[in-house]
CSV table of C-alpha atoms in Angstrom, one decimal:
chain,number,residue,atom,x,y,z
A,1,MET,CA,4.9,104.1,232.3
A,2,GLY,CA,1.6,103.8,234.2
A,3,ALA,CA,2.3,104.7,237.8
A,4,TYR,CA,4.6,106.7,240.2
A,5,LEU,CA,7.0,106.2,243.0
A,6,PHE,CA,7.8,108.8,245.6
A,7,VAL,CA,11.0,108.3,247.5
A,8,HIS,CA,11.0,110.3,250.7
A,9,PHE,CA,11.6,110.4,254.5
A,10,ARG,CA,9.4,111.3,257.4
A,11,GLU,CA,9.8,114.3,259.8
A,12,LYS,CA,10.1,112.3,263.0
A,13,ARG,CA,12.8,113.1,265.6
A,14,THR,CA,13.3,109.4,266.1
A,15,PRO,CA,15.9,107.3,264.1
A,16,ASP,CA,13.2,105.6,262.0
A,17,GLY,CA,12.1,108.9,260.5
A,18,GLU,CA,15.3,109.7,258.7
A,19,GLN,CA,15.4,106.6,256.6
A,20,VAL,CA,14.2,105.6,253.1
A,21,TYR,CA,10.4,105.5,252.6
A,22,PHE,CA,8.4,104.7,249.4
A,23,GLY,CA,5.0,106.0,248.4
A,24,ILE,CA,3.2,104.8,245.3
A,25,SER,CA,0.4,106.1,243.1
A,26,ARG,CA,-1.4,105.0,240.0
A,27,ASP,CA,-2.3,108.6,238.9
A,28,GLY,CA,0.2,110.8,240.7
A,29,PHE,CA,-2.6,112.4,242.7
A,30,HIS,CA,-3.6,109.9,245.3
A,31,TRP,CA,-0.7,108.3,247.2
A,32,GLU,CA,-0.4,105.2,249.4
A,33,SER,CA,2.5,104.0,251.6
A,34,VAL,CA,4.8,101.0,250.8
A,35,ASN,CA,5.8,98.4,253.4
A,36,GLU,CA,2.9,99.4,255.7
A,37,GLY,CA,4.4,102.9,256.2
A,38,GLN,CA,7.8,101.5,257.5
A,39,PRO,CA,11.2,102.3,256.0
A,40,VAL,CA,12.2,100.3,252.9
A,41,LEU,CA,16.0,101.0,253.5
A,42,TRP,CA,18.0,101.9,256.6
A,43,SER,CA,21.2,103.9,256.8
A,44,TYR,CA,23.8,102.0,258.9
A,45,PHE,CA,26.9,104.1,258.1
A,46,GLY,CA,27.9,107.8,258.4
A,47,ASP,CA,25.3,109.7,260.4
A,48,LYS,CA,23.0,106.6,260.4
A,49,GLY,CA,20.2,108.7,258.9
A,50,VAL,CA,19.4,109.9,255.4
A,51,ARG,CA,17.3,112.8,254.0
A,52,ASP,CA,16.7,114.6,250.8
A,53,PHE,CA,16.3,111.7,248.3
A,54,THR,CA,16.6,111.6,244.6
A,55,ILE,CA,16.1,108.5,242.4
A,56,THR,CA,16.7,107.9,238.7
A,57,ARG,CA,16.2,105.0,236.2
A,58,THR,CA,19.5,104.5,234.3
A,59,GLY,CA,19.7,103.8,230.6
A,60,GLU,CA,20.4,100.1,231.5
A,61,GLY,CA,17.1,100.0,233.3
A,62,ASN,CA,18.6,100.0,236.8
A,63,PHE,CA,17.8,102.4,239.6
A,64,VAL,CA,20.0,104.6,241.8
A,65,ILE,CA,19.0,106.4,245.0
A,66,LEU,CA,21.2,109.3,246.3
A,67,ALA,CA,20.6,111.0,249.6
A,68,THR,CA,22.0,113.4,252.2
A,69,ASP,CA,24.0,111.7,255.0
A,70,LEU,CA,22.4,113.4,258.0
A,71,SER,CA,20.5,112.4,261.1
A,72,LEU,CA,19.0,115.1,263.3
A,73,ALA,CA,17.6,112.4,265.6
A,74,TYR,CA,21.1,111.1,266.4
A,75,GLY,CA,23.5,113.9,265.6
A,76,MET,CA,21.8,117.3,266.0
A,77,PRO,CA,21.9,117.4,269.9
A,78,GLY,CA,25.4,115.9,270.1
A,79,GLN,CA,28.0,116.3,267.4
A,80,TYR,CA,26.3,119.4,265.9
A,81,ASN,CA,25.3,121.1,269.2
A,82,ASN,CA,21.9,121.9,267.8
A,83,LYS,CA,23.2,124.3,265.2
A,84,TRP,CA,22.5,124.1,261.5
A,85,GLU,CA,25.7,126.1,260.8
A,86,ASN,CA,27.8,123.3,262.3
A,87,ILE,CA,26.1,120.8,260.0
A,88,ALA,CA,26.7,123.0,257.0
A,89,ARG,CA,30.3,123.5,257.8
A,90,TYR,CA,31.4,120.1,259.3
A,91,GLY,CA,28.6,117.6,258.6
A,92,SER,CA,27.2,115.7,255.6
A,93,LYS,CA,30.6,115.1,253.9
A,94,TYR,CA,29.3,112.2,251.8
A,95,LEU,CA,26.3,111.3,249.7
A,96,VAL,CA,24.6,108.0,250.4
A,97,MET,CA,23.8,105.7,247.5
A,98,TRP,CA,21.9,102.5,246.9
A,99,LYS,CA,21.4,100.6,243.5
A,100,SER,CA,18.7,98.2,242.4
A,101,GLU,CA,17.6,96.2,239.4
A,102,ASP,CA,14.0,95.9,240.4
A,103,LEU,CA,13.2,98.5,243.2
A,104,VAL,CA,12.9,95.7,245.7
A,105,HIS,CA,16.4,94.2,246.1
A,106,TRP,CA,19.0,96.9,246.8
A,107,THR,CA,22.8,96.9,247.1
A,108,GLU,CA,24.5,97.6,250.4
A,109,GLN,CA,24.6,101.3,251.3
A,110,GLN,CA,27.6,103.1,249.7
A,111,MET,CA,29.1,106.4,250.9
A,112,VAL,CA,30.1,108.7,248.0
A,113,LYS,CA,32.6,111.5,248.6
A,114,LEU,CA,32.4,114.1,245.9
A,115,GLY,CA,34.0,117.1,247.6
A,116,ASP,CA,37.4,117.8,249.1
A,117,GLU,CA,38.5,119.9,252.0
A,118,ASP,CA,37.1,123.0,250.3
A,119,PHE,CA,33.6,121.7,250.7
A,120,GLY,CA,31.4,121.9,253.8
A,121,CYS,CA,28.1,120.0,253.6
A,122,LEU,CA,26.8,118.0,250.6
A,123,TRP,CA,23.1,118.4,250.7
A,124,ALA,CA,20.0,117.4,248.7
A,125,PRO,CA,21.4,115.7,245.6
A,126,ASP,CA,19.5,115.5,242.4
A,127,ILE,CA,20.2,113.7,239.1
A,128,LEU,CA,19.7,114.9,235.5
A,129,TYR,CA,20.5,112.8,232.4
A,130,ASP,CA,22.4,114.8,229.8
A,131,ARG,CA,21.2,113.4,226.4
A,132,GLN,CA,23.9,115.2,224.4
A,133,GLU,CA,26.8,114.0,226.5
A,134,GLN,CA,25.1,110.7,227.4
A,135,ASP,CA,26.0,110.9,231.1
A,136,TYR,CA,24.4,112.0,234.3
A,137,ILE,CA,24.8,115.3,236.1
A,138,VAL,CA,24.6,114.9,239.9
A,139,HIS,CA,24.0,118.3,241.5
A,140,TRP,CA,23.7,119.3,245.1
A,141,SER,CA,23.9,122.1,247.6
A,142,SER,CA,27.2,123.0,249.4
A,143,SER,CA,28.8,125.5,251.6
A,144,HIS,CA,32.4,126.2,250.2
A,145,ARG,CA,35.7,127.8,251.1
A,146,ARG,CA,35.3,130.1,248.1
A,147,ASN,CA,33.1,132.4,250.2
A,148,GLY,CA,34.2,131.4,253.7
A,149,PHE,CA,31.6,128.7,253.9
A,150,GLY,CA,28.9,131.3,253.8
A,151,ASP,CA,25.9,131.3,251.4
A,152,LYS,CA,25.5,127.9,249.8
A,153,GLY,CA,25.7,127.3,246.0
A,154,ILE,CA,24.7,124.5,243.7
A,155,PHE,CA,27.6,122.2,242.6
A,156,TYR,CA,27.7,119.3,240.2
A,157,SER,CA,29.7,116.3,239.1
A,158,ARG,CA,29.4,114.1,236.0
A,159,THR,CA,29.2,110.3,235.9
A,160,ARG,CA,28.4,107.6,233.4
A,161,ASP,CA,28.0,104.7,235.7
A,162,PHE,CA,27.6,106.0,239.3
A,163,ALA,CA,30.9,104.3,240.1
A,164,GLU,CA,33.3,107.0,239.0
A,165,PHE,CA,32.5,110.7,239.4
A,166,GLY,CA,34.2,113.7,237.8
A,167,ARG,CA,35.7,116.7,239.6
A,168,PRO,CA,33.0,118.9,241.1
A,169,GLY,CA,32.3,122.3,239.6
A,170,LEU,CA,30.0,125.3,240.5
A,171,LEU,CA,26.7,125.1,238.7
A,172,TYR,CA,24.9,128.1,240.2
A,173,ALA,CA,25.4,130.6,243.0
A,174,GLY,CA,22.9,133.4,242.4
A,175,GLU,CA,22.6,136.6,244.5
A,176,ALA,CA,21.7,134.7,247.7
A,177,GLY,CA,22.3,131.3,249.2
A,178,VAL,CA,20.5,128.6,247.3
A,179,ILE,CA,19.8,124.9,248.1
A,180,ASP,CA,17.5,122.1,246.9
A,181,SER,CA,18.1,122.2,243.2
A,182,ALA,CA,15.8,120.1,240.9
A,183,ILE,CA,16.4,120.3,237.1
A,184,TYR,CA,14.0,119.2,234.3
A,185,GLU,CA,14.1,119.3,230.5
A,186,GLU,CA,11.1,120.5,228.5
A,187,ASP,CA,11.2,121.0,224.7
A,188,GLY,CA,15.0,121.3,224.7
A,189,ALA,CA,15.2,123.9,227.5
A,190,TYR,CA,16.3,123.2,231.1
A,191,TYR,CA,14.4,124.4,234.1
A,192,MET,CA,15.8,124.5,237.6
A,193,PHE,CA,13.8,124.9,240.8
A,194,LEU,CA,15.6,126.2,243.8
A,195,LYS,CA,15.0,127.2,247.4
A,196,SER,CA,16.4,130.8,247.7
A,197,GLU,CA,17.5,131.7,251.2
A,198,LYS,CA,16.5,135.4,250.8
A,199,ASN,CA,15.3,138.0,248.3
A,200,PRO,CA,12.9,136.2,248.3
A,201,ALA,CA,13.1,133.3,250.8
A,202,ARG,CA,10.9,131.2,248.5
A,203,ILE,CA,11.1,128.7,245.7
A,204,VAL,CA,12.4,130.2,242.4
A,205,LEU,CA,12.4,128.8,238.9
A,206,LEU,CA,15.3,129.4,236.4
A,207,LYS,CA,15.7,128.6,232.7
A,208,SER,CA,18.7,127.8,230.5
A,209,ASP,CA,19.4,126.5,227.0
A,210,SER,CA,21.9,124.0,228.4
A,211,PRO,CA,22.0,121.9,231.6
A,212,LEU,CA,24.9,123.7,233.1
A,213,GLY,CA,23.6,127.2,232.5
A,214,LYS,CA,23.6,130.2,232.2
A,215,TYR,CA,20.3,130.2,234.2
A,216,GLU,CA,17.9,133.1,234.4
A,217,ARG,CA,14.8,133.7,236.6
A,218,ILE,CA,11.3,133.2,235.3
A,219,GLU,CA,9.4,136.1,236.8
A,220,GLU,CA,6.0,134.7,236.1
A,221,PHE,CA,6.8,131.9,238.5
A,222,ASP,CA,7.7,134.4,241.2
A,223,ARG,CA,4.2,135.8,240.8
A,224,SER,CA,2.8,132.3,241.3
A,225,MET,CA,4.6,132.0,244.5
A,226,GLU,CA,3.8,135.4,246.0
A,227,CYS,CA,0.9,133.9,247.9
A,228,LEU,CA,3.2,131.7,249.9
A,229,GLU,CA,4.8,133.0,253.2
A,230,GLU,CA,8.5,133.3,252.9
A,231,GLY,CA,10.8,130.8,254.7
A,232,LYS,CA,8.2,128.0,254.9
A,233,TYR,CA,8.7,125.9,251.8
A,234,GLU,CA,11.6,123.9,250.4
A,235,ALA,CA,12.6,120.7,248.5
A,236,PRO,CA,10.8,121.3,245.1
A,237,THR,CA,10.2,118.2,243.0
A,238,ALA,CA,8.2,118.0,239.8
A,239,PHE,CA,6.8,115.4,237.4
A,240,ARG,CA,4.4,115.1,234.5
A,241,THR,CA,1.0,113.8,235.2
A,242,ALA,CA,-0.8,111.3,232.9
A,243,GLY,CA,-2.8,114.2,231.5
A,244,GLY,CA,0.4,116.1,230.5
A,245,LYS,CA,0.4,118.8,233.2
A,246,TRP,CA,3.4,119.4,235.4
A,247,CYS,CA,2.9,118.8,239.1
A,248,LEU,CA,5.3,120.7,241.4
A,249,MET,CA,5.5,119.5,245.0
A,250,LEU,CA,6.8,121.9,247.6
A,251,ASP,CA,7.7,120.6,251.1
A,252,TYR,CA,5.9,122.7,253.7
A,253,TYR,CA,8.1,122.8,256.9
A,254,GLY,CA,7.0,126.0,258.5
A,255,CYS,CA,4.8,124.5,261.2
A,256,GLY,CA,4.6,121.8,263.8
A,257,GLU,CA,5.5,118.2,262.9
A,258,GLU,CA,1.8,117.1,262.4
A,259,GLY,CA,1.2,119.8,259.7
A,260,GLN,CA,4.3,119.2,257.6
A,261,GLY,CA,4.3,117.6,254.2
A,262,TYR,CA,4.1,118.3,250.5
A,263,VAL,CA,1.8,121.0,248.9
A,264,PRO,CA,1.0,120.4,245.2
A,265,PHE,CA,0.8,122.9,242.3
A,266,LEU,CA,-0.2,122.3,238.7
A,267,ALA,CA,0.9,124.0,235.5
A,268,ASP,CA,0.4,123.4,231.8
A,269,SER,CA,4.1,123.9,231.1
A,270,LEU,CA,7.4,124.8,232.9
A,271,GLU,CA,8.0,127.5,230.3
A,272,SER,CA,4.8,129.4,231.3
A,273,GLY,CA,5.9,129.6,235.0
A,274,LYS,CA,2.1,129.7,235.9
A,275,PHE,CA,1.5,127.2,238.8
A,276,VAL,CA,-1.8,127.0,240.6
A,277,ARG,CA,-2.1,125.4,244.1
A,278,ALA,CA,-4.2,122.2,244.0
A,279,ASP,CA,-4.4,120.7,247.5
A,280,GLY,CA,-7.9,119.3,247.0
A,281,ASP,CA,-6.8,117.2,244.1
A,282,PHE,CA,-4.1,115.2,246.0
A,283,SER,CA,-4.0,112.9,249.0
A,284,PHE,CA,-1.2,111.4,251.1
A,285,PRO,CA,-1.2,108.8,253.9
A,286,TYR,CA,1.1,111.0,256.0
A,287,GLY,CA,3.5,113.9,255.6
A,288,PHE,CA,6.0,112.9,252.9
A,289,LYS,CA,9.3,114.8,253.3
A,290,HIS,CA,12.0,115.9,250.8
A,291,GLY,CA,11.9,113.4,248.1
A,292,THR,CA,11.7,112.8,244.3
A,293,VAL,CA,9.0,111.3,242.1
A,294,LEU,CA,9.8,108.7,239.5
A,295,GLN,CA,7.5,107.2,236.8
A,296,ILE,CA,7.2,103.4,237.1
A,297,THR,CA,5.5,100.6,235.2
A,298,GLU,CA,2.4,98.8,236.3
A,299,ASP,CA,4.5,95.7,237.1
A,300,GLU,CA,6.8,97.8,239.2
A,301,TYR,CA,3.8,99.3,241.0
A,302,ALA,CA,2.4,95.9,241.8
A,303,ARG,CA,5.8,94.6,243.0
A,304,LEU,CA,6.1,97.6,245.4
A,305,LYS,CA,2.5,97.3,246.6
A,306,ALA,CA,3.2,93.7,247.7
A,307,PHE,CA,6.6,94.5,249.3
A,308,ARG,CA,7.0,93.7,253.0
A,309,LYS,CA,10.3,94.0,254.9
A,310,LEU,CA,11.0,93.8,258.6
A,311,PRO,CA,13.2,96.6,260.2
A,312,SER,CA,15.9,94.0,261.0
A,313,GLN,CA,16.2,92.8,257.4
A,314,ARG,CA,19.2,94.3,255.6
């Protein structure tokens, strides 16, 4: 693997912002837009907008994108009455999925219903491959009837083929509402980044010996995050750089639209929990929002760099 793909959206309160955008990089530090900064995929069903992307490369060499079905541009003023609590209870009932063999040609948009009437929203999916079970754990944030649709927890479902999904279960609830889970394996242990809604309202890092827990806080990471103002960062995503360090990207949303985007941190290992802010080492063409980084080959990088698609092309 010689390059990186960042699947994300843009914080624009117009319908084109909440669509699928690609960024690419040869080194993971300096990023450029794909398709001249225009959406690569559009959502035509559900809320007609998508946010909070994850992407994975399957064992067969194919690619799967999952996303939150949500449009603030279309739906926030109308069907949700400008209230996030309405979205959390009544919106985002499906995940949105696309599949591809080459990162350029994608299947038609599919709507994936993983919850039942006990679930409120299904937000911010992420995908972890379980080597022991040889299947995929899809995990996401939901409000739920179990606590009166109050504080959100992290739920999961297993799949082998992204066609059939197992019954959802609770992965992690914690002491406060948690969203935006991202799980990574390092040296046989599993590390989960989360956005905690309070105590503190920051990103936290948990560790477990198995992908489904029991997860416990890494206090050294809490100390790394003490310099950040509470309630301003979300959507953690991480990847290994070519030099072997871990890069953690945090989505900074606590400002006006022009100032939003990812803030990078570097660490020698996840186990250490010691992350150092590294803004000066990274560059972006515009503010990437809530996405996931995937390692790609040089051939895939070249294919995406040459990709052009008009908005009307489906």
